[in-house]
mmCIF file of C-alpha atoms in Angstrom:
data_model
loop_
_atom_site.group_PDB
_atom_site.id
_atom_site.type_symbol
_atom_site.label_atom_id
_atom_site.label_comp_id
_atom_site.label_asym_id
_atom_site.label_seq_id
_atom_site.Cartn_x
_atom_site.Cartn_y
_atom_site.Cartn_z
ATOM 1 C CA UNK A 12 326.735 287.845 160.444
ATOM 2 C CA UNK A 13 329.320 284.866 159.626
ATOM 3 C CA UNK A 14 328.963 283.560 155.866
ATOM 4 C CA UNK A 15 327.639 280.387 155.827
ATOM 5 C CA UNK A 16 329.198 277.890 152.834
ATOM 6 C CA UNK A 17 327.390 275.154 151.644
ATOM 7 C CA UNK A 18 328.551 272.172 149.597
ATOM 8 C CA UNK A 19 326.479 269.301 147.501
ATOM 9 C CA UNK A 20 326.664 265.847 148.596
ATOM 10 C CA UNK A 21 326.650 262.777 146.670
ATOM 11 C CA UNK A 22 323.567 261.451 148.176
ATOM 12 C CA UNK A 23 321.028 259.763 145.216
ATOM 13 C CA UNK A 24 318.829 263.051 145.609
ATOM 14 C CA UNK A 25 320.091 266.356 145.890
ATOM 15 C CA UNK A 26 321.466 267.541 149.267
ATOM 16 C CA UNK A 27 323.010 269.938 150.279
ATOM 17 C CA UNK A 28 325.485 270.625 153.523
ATOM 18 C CA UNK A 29 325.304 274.273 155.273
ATOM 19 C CA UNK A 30 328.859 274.659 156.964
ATOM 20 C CA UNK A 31 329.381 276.909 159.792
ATOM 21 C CA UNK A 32 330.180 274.032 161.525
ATOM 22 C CA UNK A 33 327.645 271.617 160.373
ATOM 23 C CA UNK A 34 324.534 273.557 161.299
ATOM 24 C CA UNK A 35 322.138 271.977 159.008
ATOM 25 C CA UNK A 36 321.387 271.104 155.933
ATOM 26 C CA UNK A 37 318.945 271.197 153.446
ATOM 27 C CA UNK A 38 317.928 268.085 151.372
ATOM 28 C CA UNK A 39 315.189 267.035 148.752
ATOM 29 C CA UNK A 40 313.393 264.094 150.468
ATOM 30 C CA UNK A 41 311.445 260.928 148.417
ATOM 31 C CA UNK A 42 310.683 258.415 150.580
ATOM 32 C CA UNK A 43 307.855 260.422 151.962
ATOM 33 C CA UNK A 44 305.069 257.412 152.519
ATOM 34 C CA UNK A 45 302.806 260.310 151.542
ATOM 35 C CA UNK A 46 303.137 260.922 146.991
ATOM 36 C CA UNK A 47 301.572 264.063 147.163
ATOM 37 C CA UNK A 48 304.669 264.697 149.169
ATOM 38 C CA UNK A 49 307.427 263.492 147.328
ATOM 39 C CA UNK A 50 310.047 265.706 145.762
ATOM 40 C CA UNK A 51 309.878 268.345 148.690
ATOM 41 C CA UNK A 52 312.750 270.005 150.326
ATOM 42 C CA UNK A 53 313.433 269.855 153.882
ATOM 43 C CA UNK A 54 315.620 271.793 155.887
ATOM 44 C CA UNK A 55 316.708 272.011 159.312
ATOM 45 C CA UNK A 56 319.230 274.469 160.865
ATOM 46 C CA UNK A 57 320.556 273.660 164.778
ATOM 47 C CA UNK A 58 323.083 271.773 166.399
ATOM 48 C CA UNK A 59 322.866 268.157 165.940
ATOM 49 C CA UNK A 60 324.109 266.867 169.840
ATOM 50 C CA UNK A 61 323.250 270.248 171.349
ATOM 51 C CA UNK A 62 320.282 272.151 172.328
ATOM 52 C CA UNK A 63 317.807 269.516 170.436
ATOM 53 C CA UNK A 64 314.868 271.438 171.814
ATOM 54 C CA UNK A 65 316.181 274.225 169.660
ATOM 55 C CA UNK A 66 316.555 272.957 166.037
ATOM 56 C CA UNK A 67 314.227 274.905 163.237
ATOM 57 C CA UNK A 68 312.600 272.894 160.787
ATOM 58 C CA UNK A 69 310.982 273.370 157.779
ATOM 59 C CA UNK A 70 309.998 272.268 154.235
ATOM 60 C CA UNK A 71 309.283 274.325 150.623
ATOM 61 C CA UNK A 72 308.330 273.132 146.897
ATOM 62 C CA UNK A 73 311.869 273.890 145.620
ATOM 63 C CA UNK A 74 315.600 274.846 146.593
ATOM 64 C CA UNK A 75 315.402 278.221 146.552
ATOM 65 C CA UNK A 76 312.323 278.905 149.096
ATOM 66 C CA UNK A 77 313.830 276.281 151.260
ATOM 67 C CA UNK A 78 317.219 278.607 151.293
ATOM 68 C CA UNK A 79 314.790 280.837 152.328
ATOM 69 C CA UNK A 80 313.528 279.183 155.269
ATOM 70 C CA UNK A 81 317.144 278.496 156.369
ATOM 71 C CA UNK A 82 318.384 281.659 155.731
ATOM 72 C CA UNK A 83 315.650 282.910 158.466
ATOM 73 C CA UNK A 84 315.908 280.384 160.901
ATOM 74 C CA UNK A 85 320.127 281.216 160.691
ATOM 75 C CA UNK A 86 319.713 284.488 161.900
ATOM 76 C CA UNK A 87 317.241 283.392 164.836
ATOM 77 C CA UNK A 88 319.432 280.515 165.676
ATOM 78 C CA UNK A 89 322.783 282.481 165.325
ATOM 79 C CA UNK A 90 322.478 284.938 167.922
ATOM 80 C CA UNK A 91 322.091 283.175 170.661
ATOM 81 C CA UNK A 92 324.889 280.852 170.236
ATOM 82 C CA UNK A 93 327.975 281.960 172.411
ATOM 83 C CA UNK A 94 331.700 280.808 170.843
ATOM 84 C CA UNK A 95 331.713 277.802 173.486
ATOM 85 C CA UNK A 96 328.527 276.271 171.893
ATOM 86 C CA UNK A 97 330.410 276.287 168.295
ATOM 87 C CA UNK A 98 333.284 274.698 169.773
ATOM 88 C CA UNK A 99 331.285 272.194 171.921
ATOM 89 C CA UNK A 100 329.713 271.186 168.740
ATOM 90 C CA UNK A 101 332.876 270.562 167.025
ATOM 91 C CA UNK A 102 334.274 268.778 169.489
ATOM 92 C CA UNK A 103 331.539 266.417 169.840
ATOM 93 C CA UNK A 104 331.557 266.116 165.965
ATOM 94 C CA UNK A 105 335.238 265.354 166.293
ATOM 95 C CA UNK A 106 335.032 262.847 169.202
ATOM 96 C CA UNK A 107 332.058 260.926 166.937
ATOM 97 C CA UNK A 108 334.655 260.821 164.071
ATOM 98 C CA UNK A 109 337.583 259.365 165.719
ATOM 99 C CA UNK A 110 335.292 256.485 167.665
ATOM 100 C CA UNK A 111 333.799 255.453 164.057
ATOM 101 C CA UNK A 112 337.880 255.771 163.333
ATOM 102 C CA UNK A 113 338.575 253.529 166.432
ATOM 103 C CA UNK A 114 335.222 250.828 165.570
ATOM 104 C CA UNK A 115 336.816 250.478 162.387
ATOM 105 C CA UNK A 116 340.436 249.873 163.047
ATOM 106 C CA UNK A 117 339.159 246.688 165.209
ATOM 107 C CA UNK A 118 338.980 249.013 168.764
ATOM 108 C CA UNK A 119 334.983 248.556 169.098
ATOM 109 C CA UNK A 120 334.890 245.951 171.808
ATOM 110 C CA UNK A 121 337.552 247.804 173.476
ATOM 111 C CA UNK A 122 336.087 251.124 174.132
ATOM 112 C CA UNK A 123 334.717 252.295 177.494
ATOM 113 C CA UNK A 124 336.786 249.914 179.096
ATOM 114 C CA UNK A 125 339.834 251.802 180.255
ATOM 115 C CA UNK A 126 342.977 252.820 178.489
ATOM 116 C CA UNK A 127 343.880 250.739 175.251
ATOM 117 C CA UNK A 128 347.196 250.180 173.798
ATOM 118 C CA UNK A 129 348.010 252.734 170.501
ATOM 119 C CA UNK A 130 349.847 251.173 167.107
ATOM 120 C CA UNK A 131 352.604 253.010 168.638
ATOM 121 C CA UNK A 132 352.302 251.807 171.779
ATOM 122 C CA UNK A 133 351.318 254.108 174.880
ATOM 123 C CA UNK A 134 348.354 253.062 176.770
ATOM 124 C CA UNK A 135 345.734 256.040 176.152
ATOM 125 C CA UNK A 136 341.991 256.570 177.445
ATOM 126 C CA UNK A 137 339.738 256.710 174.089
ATOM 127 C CA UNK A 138 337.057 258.869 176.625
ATOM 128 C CA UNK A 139 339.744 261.581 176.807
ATOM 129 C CA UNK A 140 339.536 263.927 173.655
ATOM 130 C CA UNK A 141 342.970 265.199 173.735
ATOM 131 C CA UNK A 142 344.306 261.364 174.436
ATOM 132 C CA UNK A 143 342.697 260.804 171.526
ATOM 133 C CA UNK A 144 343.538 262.861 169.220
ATOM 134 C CA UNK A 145 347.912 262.782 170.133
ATOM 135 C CA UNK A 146 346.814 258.573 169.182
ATOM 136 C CA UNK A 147 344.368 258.855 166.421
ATOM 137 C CA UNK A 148 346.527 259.025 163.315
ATOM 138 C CA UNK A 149 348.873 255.828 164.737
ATOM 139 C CA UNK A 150 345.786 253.708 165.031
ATOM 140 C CA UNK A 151 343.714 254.897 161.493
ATOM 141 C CA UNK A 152 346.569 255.517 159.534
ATOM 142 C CA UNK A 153 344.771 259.742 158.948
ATOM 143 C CA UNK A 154 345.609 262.852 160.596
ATOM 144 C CA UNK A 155 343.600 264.037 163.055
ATOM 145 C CA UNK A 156 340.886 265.966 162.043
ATOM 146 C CA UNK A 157 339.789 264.232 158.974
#
């Protein structure tokens, strides 16, 4: 089975990020309206744009059983994955990415309306992923990919 990595993120509460490609994560929650409630740790392990209808979810008292709970769902969820899923999901992560990228270097208003002019200027369609990312870096000033 692939090793999973995790990293913390510098949310106000503890979270944590499960990397595989991002296949979940596992976070202590407080704005449950419920204060019996507050301080638990949910998880959730799945694809985020793919196969909704297939995303585990769970919650435990503390870090360590909610590990748990991932850790289980991970080897349900893994398995029937193929390769092309993974990469679908990165894809889509990286096509998300780079139209925040394109909203933010002023492009907003321009996208889904045909091919827009790069900072180096070619004409490229912003709906084609591979147009996209040769153009990306001109127009954010960042590689591709970050």
């Amino acid at each position: 089975m692939p090793e999973l990595t995790r990293h913390r993120t510098n949310a106000p509460l503890e979270t944590w990020i499960i990397r595989y490609v991002d296949v979940g994560t596992i976070a202590q929650q407080d704005w449950d309206p419920h204060p019996e409630r507050s301080g638990i740790w949910k998880w959730s392990c799945g694809f985020y744009s793919l196969h909704r209808d297939e995303r585990f979810r769970g919650q435990a008292l503390d870090f360590e059983n909610a590990r748990v709970g991932f850790d289980a769902a991970w080897k349900v969820f893994l398995p029937r994955r193929t390769d092309a899923e993974f990469e679908a999901s990165r894809r889509q992560k990286q096509w998300t990415a780079n139209k925040y990228a394109l909203w933010d270097a002023g492009y907003r208003n321009k996208l889904g309306r045909g091919p827009i002019r790069c900072a180096c200027g070619a004409m490229f369609n912003p709906g084609i992923h591979e147009e996209t990312m040769a153009h990306i870096e001109h127009i954010t000033g960042r590689p591709a990919g970050t």
